[in-house]
Every structure is written in C-alpha cells, then in structure tokens.
Short mmCIF file of C-alpha atoms in Angstrom, two decimals:
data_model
loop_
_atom_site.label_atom_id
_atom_site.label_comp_id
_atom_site.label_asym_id
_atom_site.label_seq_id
_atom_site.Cartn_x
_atom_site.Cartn_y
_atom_site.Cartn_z
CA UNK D 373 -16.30 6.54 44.60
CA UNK D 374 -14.47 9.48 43.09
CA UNK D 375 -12.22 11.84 45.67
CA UNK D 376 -14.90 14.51 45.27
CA UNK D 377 -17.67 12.43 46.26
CA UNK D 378 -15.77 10.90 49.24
CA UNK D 379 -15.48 14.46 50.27
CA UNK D 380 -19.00 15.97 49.87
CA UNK D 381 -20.43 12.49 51.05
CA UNK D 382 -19.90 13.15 54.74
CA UNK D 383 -22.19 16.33 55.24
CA UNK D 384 -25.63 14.56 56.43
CA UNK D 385 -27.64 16.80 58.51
CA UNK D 386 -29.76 15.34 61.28
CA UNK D 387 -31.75 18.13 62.91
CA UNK D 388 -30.14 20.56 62.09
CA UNK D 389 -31.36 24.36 62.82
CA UNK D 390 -32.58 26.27 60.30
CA UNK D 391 -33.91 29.95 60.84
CA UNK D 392 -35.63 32.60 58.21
CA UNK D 393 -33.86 35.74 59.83
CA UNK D 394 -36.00 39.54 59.48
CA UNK D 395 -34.07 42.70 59.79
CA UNK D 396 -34.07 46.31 59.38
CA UNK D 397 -30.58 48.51 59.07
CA UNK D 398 -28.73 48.84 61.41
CA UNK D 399 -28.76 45.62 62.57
CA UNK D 400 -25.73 43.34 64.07
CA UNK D 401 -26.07 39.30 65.54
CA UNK D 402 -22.79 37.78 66.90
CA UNK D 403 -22.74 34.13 66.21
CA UNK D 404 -21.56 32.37 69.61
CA UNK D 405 -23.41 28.74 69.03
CA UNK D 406 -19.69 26.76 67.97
CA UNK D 407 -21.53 25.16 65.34
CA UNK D 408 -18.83 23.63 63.18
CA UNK D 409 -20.73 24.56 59.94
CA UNK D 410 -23.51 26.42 58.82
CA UNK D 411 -24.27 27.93 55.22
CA UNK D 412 -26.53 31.10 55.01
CA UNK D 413 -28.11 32.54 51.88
CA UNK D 414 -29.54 36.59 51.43
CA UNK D 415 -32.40 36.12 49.84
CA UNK D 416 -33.16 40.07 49.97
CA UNK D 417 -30.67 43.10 51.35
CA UNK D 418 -27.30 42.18 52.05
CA UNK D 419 -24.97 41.61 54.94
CA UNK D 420 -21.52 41.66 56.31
CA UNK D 421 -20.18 38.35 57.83
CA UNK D 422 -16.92 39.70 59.87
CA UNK D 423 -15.40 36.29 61.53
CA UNK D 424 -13.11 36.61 64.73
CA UNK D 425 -9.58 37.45 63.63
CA UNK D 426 -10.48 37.61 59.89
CA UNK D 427 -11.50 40.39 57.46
CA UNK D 428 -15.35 41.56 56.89
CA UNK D 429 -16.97 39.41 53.53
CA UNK D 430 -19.82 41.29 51.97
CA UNK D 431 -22.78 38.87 51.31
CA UNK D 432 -25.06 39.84 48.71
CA UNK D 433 -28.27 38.88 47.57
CA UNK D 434 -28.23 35.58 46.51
CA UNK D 435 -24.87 35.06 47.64
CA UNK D 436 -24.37 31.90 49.71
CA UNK D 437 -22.07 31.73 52.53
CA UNK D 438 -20.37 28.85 53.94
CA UNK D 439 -18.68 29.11 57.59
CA UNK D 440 -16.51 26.58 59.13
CA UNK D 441 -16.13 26.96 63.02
CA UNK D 442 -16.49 26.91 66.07
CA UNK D 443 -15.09 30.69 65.87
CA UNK D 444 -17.28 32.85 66.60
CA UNK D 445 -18.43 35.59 63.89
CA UNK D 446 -21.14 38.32 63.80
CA UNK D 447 -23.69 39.23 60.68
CA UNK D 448 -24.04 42.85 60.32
CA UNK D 449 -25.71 45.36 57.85
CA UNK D 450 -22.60 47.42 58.23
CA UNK D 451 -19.08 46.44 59.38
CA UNK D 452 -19.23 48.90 62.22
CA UNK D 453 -22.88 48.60 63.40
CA UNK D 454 -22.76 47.57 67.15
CA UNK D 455 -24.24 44.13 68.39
CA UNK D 456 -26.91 43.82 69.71
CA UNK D 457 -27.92 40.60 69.27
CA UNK D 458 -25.77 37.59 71.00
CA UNK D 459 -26.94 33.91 69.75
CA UNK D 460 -25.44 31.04 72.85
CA UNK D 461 -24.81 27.78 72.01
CA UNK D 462 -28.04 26.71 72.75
CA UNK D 463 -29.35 29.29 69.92
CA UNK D 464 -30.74 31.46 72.54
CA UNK D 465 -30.85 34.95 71.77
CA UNK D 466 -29.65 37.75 73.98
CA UNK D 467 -29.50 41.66 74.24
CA UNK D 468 -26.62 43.51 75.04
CA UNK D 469 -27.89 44.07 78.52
CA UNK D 470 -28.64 40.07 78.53
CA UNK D 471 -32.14 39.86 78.32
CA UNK D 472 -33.34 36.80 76.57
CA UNK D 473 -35.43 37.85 73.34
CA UNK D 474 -35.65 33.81 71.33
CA UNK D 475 -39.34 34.05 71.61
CA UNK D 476 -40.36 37.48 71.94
CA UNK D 477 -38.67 38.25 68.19
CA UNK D 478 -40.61 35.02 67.13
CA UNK D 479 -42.43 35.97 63.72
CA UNK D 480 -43.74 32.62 63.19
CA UNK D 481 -42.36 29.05 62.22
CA UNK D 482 -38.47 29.37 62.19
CA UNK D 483 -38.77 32.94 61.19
CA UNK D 484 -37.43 35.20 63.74
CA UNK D 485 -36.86 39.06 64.10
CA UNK D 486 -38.39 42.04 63.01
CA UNK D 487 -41.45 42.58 61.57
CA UNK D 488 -41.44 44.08 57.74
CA UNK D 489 -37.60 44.08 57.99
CA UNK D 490 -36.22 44.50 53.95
CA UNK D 491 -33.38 41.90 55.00
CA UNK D 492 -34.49 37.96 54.91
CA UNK D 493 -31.32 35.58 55.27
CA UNK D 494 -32.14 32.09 55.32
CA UNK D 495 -29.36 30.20 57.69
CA UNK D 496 -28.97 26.41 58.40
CA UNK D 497 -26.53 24.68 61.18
CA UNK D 498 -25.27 21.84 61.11
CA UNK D 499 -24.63 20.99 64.69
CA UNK D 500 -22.40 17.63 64.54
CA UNK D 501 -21.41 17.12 60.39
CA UNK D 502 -20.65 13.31 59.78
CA UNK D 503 -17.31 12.29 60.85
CA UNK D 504 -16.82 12.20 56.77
CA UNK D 505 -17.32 15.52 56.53
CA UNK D 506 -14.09 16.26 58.85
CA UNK D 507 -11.65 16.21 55.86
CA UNK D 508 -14.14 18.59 53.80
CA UNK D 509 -14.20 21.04 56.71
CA UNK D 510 -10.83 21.19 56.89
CA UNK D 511 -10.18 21.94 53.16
CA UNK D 512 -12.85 24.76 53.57
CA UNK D 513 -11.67 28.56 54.43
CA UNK D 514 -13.00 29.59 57.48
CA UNK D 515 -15.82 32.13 55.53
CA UNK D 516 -16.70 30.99 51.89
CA UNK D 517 -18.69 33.26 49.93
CA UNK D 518 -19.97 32.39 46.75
CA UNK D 519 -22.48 34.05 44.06
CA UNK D 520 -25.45 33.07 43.25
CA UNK D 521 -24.73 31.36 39.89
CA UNK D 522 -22.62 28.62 42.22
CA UNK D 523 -26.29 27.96 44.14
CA UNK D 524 -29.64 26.42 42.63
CA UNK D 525 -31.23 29.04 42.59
CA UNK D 526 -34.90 26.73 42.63
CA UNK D 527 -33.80 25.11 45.62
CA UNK D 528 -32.85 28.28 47.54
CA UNK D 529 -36.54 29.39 46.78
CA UNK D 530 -37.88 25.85 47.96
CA UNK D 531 -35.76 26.15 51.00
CA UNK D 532 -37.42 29.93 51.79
CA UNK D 533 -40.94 28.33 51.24
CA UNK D 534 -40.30 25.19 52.94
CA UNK D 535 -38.93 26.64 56.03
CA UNK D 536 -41.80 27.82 57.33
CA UNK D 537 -43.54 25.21 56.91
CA UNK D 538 -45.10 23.03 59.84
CA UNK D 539 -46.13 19.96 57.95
CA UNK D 540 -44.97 15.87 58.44
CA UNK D 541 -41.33 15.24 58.31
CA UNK D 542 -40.47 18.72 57.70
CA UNK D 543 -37.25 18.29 59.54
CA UNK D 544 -36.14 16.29 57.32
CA UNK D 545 -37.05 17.79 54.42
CA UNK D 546 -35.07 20.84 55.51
CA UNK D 547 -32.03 18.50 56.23
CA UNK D 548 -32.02 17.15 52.77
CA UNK D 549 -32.53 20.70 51.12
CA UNK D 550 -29.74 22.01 53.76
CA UNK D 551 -27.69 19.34 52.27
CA UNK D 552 -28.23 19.75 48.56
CA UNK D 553 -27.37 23.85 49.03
CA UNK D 554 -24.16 22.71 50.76
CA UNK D 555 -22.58 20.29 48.51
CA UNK D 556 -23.70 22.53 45.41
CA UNK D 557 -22.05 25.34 46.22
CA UNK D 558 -19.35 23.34 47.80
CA UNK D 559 -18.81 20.94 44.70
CA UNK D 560 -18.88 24.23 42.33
CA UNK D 561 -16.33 25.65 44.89
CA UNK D 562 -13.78 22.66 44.52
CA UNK D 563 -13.71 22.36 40.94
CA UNK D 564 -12.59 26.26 40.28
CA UNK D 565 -10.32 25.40 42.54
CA UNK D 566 -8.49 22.86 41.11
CA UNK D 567 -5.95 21.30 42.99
CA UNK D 568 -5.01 17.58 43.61
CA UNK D 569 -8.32 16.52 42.64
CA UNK D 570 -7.50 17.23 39.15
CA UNK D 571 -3.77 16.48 38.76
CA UNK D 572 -2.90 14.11 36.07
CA UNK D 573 -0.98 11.44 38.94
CA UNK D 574 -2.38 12.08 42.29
CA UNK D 575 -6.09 12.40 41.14
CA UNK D 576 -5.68 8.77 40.09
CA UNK D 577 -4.28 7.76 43.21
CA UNK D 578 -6.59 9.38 45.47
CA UNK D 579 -9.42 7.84 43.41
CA UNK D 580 -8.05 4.61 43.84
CA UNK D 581 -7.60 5.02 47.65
CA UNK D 582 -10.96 6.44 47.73
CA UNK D 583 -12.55 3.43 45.86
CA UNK D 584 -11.26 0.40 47.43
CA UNK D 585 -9.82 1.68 51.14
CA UNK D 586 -10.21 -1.64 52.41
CA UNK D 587 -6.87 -3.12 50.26
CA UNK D 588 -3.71 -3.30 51.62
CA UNK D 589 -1.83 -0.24 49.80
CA UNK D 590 1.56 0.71 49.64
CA UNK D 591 3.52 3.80 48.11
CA UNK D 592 4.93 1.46 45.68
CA UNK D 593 1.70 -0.36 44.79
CA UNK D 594 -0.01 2.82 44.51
CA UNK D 595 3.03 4.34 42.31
CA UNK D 596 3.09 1.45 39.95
CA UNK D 597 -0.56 1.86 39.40
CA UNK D 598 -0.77 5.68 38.50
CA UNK D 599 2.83 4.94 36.54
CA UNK D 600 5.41 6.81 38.74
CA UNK D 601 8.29 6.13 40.97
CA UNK D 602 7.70 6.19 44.41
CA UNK D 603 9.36 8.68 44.75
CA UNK D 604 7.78 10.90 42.60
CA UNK D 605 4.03 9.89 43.83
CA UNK D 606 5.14 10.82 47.36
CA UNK D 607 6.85 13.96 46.79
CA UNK D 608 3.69 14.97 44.62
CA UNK D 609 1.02 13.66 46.93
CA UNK D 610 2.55 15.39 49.80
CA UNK D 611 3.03 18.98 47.55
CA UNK D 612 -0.80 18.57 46.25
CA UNK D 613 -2.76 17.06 49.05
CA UNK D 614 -0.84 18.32 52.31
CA UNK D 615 0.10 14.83 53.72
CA UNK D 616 2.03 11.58 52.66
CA UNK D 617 -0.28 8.83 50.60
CA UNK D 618 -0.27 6.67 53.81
CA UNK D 619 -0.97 9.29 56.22
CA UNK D 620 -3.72 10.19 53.64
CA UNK D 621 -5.27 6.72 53.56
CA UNK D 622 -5.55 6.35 57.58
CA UNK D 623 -7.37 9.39 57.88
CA UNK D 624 -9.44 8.30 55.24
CA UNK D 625 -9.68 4.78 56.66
CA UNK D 626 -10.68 5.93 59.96
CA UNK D 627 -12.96 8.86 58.88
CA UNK D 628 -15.26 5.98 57.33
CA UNK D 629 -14.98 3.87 60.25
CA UNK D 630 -16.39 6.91 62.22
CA UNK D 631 -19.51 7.26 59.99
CA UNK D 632 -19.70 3.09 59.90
CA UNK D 633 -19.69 2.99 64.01
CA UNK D 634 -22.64 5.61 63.70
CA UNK D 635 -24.75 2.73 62.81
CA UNK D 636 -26.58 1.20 65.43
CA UNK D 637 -25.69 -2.31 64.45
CA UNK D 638 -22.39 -2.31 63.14
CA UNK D 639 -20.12 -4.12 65.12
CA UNK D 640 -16.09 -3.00 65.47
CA UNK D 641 -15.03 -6.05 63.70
CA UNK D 642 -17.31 -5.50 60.78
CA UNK D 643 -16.17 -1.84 60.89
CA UNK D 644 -12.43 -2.87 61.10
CA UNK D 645 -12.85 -5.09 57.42
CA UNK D 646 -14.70 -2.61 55.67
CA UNK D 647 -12.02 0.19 56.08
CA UNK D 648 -8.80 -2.09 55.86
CA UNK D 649 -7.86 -3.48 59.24
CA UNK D 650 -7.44 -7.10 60.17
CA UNK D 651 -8.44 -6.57 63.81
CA UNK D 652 -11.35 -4.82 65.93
CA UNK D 653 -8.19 -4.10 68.03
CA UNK D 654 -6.34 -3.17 65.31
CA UNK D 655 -8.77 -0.46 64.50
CA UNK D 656 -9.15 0.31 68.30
CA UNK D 657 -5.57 1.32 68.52
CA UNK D 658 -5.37 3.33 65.29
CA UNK D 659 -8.44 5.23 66.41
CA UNK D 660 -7.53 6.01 69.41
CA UNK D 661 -4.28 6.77 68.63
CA UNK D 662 -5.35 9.85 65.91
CA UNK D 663 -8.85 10.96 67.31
CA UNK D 664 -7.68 10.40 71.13
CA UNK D 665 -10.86 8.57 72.11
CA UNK D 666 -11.80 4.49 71.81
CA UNK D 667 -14.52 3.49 69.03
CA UNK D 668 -16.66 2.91 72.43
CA UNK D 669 -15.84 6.58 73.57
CA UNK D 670 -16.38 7.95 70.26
CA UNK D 671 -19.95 5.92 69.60
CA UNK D 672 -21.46 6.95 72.99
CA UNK D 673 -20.29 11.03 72.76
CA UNK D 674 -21.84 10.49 69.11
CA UNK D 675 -25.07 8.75 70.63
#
C-alpha cells in the first residue's frame, strides 16, 4: 500500500447525507451540523463558503469544495447576505425566528429549497469518516476549493441524477459516488502539493511503514533501508511529515486498528497482530493512551 492510498483509504461513507440544494439570490445557510467532512459541488450559480474565523472562498460552477470540521461555516450568494437559514446537527432546518422549515422547503427526493432557484449545489456529509481517514483530515485545510478539472466531471453529473433517485440500494450508491468525488479531488489535491509523499528518502520510508505496519521498525532499520543515517531520516521525517518516524508509525498502527475493531468479528488479539503489537493488552494500553478511550469504549461509541 503506497502512503497515498493509506491516506485516501479511510474515507468510507455509510449513510451519509446527501442533499440537491435550490436557491435564488440572496440567499445565506449557516452550517451548524459538526459534521467532520462534507464536499459540495455548484453544479449551476455560484456561492460563497465563509468558515468561522477564516476568510470567504468563492465556489464556482463546477468547483468542488471540501470542508473539514466540526466548525461551523455558512454558504452564501454574497459574503454579506444575512442568514436565514440555520441547519442543527440533526440537519434540521431553521429560520431566523426558529421556525422549523426541513419539510416545508422539500422539493422532492433529497432536493430541498426553492422552487426554479438558478443555484443547484449538490452537498454530501460524511457524518463519522473511518478512523483511517483521521490522518487525511488532518492534512486537509479547513475549506478546500478546487476547479473543476480536479473533479470527474461524469461522475458529478451521475451524482446530480442519482440523487434523486428513490430506487434499491440507493444509499449506497450515493456513498460510493460520495466517495469517488472525495478521493478524486483529494488525490489531485495531494499530488500538486507535493510534500513528503514525494521526497526522494522519506517517501520510501513512509511507504515501507505503510506496507508492512505489522514489523517491528526502528529509526535505524528504517534508515538503513531508505540509505541514510539515522540521523538524517529523523531530522527529515520530522521537517517533511510533522512528527518523528515512530510517533508516525503508532498513529498509523493504531488508526488501522480503529478501522479493524469496526468489524463485527474481529477480536483485539487478532487486531493487536495485524497492526504490530504482541498483546491485546498491549494494544489496549497504546490505544487508550493516544485516543483516551479503551478498544471496548471506542467499538461501542462506534456501534
């Protein structure tokens, strides 16, 4: 498994929500769900995303946008337009004044707003992104914005056809397609970018951590294998990737372990060899130690 795979492996959407939004100017929503991701395409008009604290991003059509939260953020046809619009966490939506308009703005399956409106954005949530996914989120900006050359532009028009659609399994069709737009536009995103991924030494290493994080690595094994001192790999690693190699590898180690105890049937011990500890209790400790909850805490919040 390369390191860019192990990174864009982790977003698998299960249910998520996925909405065909109608508006005419001026129009303003405020975000308040704490979603921890969600990706929305303009598929006509444009919009401004302005997230809490951070400066107003002009979406355009076929732009995709990518937001990491749970900060709030509000989607505007103008940075100054007024909300009136207020979506909760449980993606009910509210007037200013507080009454409750989810089902009178109803338009049809997932489509929601106003009638004839010349703005259509397409959004998707992700409401609880593999435990994977943790170390892509937080190497993601809080607002990503990307043109539409960085998105398939065939699957954002199966996505508007298919969500409206009320047919078998449509859920998870719309996962799937939710997932494909993300890690397209993500993967596209990464590569301009550069970065550790890419570096001559520590994109080695990483691949080699990422392919095999079951083995017992060291600094030095790991240095002798991408031909540097350890010295130099450290020093590098740190610079490149924002952590030491080891530090690196347990939050790597127990970010699989996190997707592994997702499965109904895996047992800790199995869990604990397949991501390089000798122990269930060895694994207990570690986990609890970074994520402050027990594999048994963490399985039953996930459940």
């Amino acid at each position: 498994m390369d390191t860019l795979t192990g990174l864009l492996e982790g977003p698998k959407a299960r249910g998520a929500f996925l909405l065909k939004s109608v508006f005419n100017p001026p129009w303003a929503v405020r975000i308040e769900d704490r979603a921890p991701l969600s990706v929305m395409t303009m598929v006509s008009g444009s919009a401004w995303l302005l997230p809490d604290g951070g400066e107003p991003v002009r979406v355009g059509p076929g732009d995709v946008a990518v937001v990491r939260g749970p900060v709030p953020y509000t989607v505007a046809d103008r940075p100054d337009t007024p909300v009136r619009i207020t979506v909760d966490e449980e993606q009910r939506c509210s007037l200013e004044g507080g009454a409750d308009v989810s089902r009178s703005m109803l338009l049809g399956v997932r489509t929601w707003g106003e009638a004839d409106g010349s703005v259509v954005m397409l959004s998707g949530t992700y409401q609880e992104p593999g435990a994977i996914g943790r170390r892509l989120l937080d190497a993601l900006p809080t607002v990503l914005v990307r043109p539409p050359s960085a998105a398939d532009t065939a699957l954002v028009s199966l996505l508007a056809t298919e969500i409206s659609r009320s047919e078998p399994a449509q859920e998870l069709v719309l996962d799937r397609l939710l997932d494909l737009l993300l890690i397209g536009v993500v993967r596209t995103w990464l590569a301009e970018r550069g970065g550790a991924e890419s570096d001559p030494v520590i994109g080695p290493a990483l691949r080699l951590l990422h392919e095999n994080p079951a083995y017992g690595w060291t600094v030095a094994e790991l240095a002798s294998k991408v031909g540097v001192s350890r010295a130099a790999l450290a020093r590098r690693f740190t610079e490149l990737v924002g952590e030491p190699p080891m530090a690196y590898l347990t939050g790597w180690r127990l970010a699989l372990a996190a997707d592994l105890l997702r499965e109904p049937d895996a047992t800790l011990s199995t869990v604990a060899r397949r991501v390089g500890y000798g122990s269930a209790f060895a694994l207990s400790t570690a986990f609890k130690r970074v994520r402050g909850l027990s594999p048994r805490e963490f399985r039953t919040a996930a459940a």
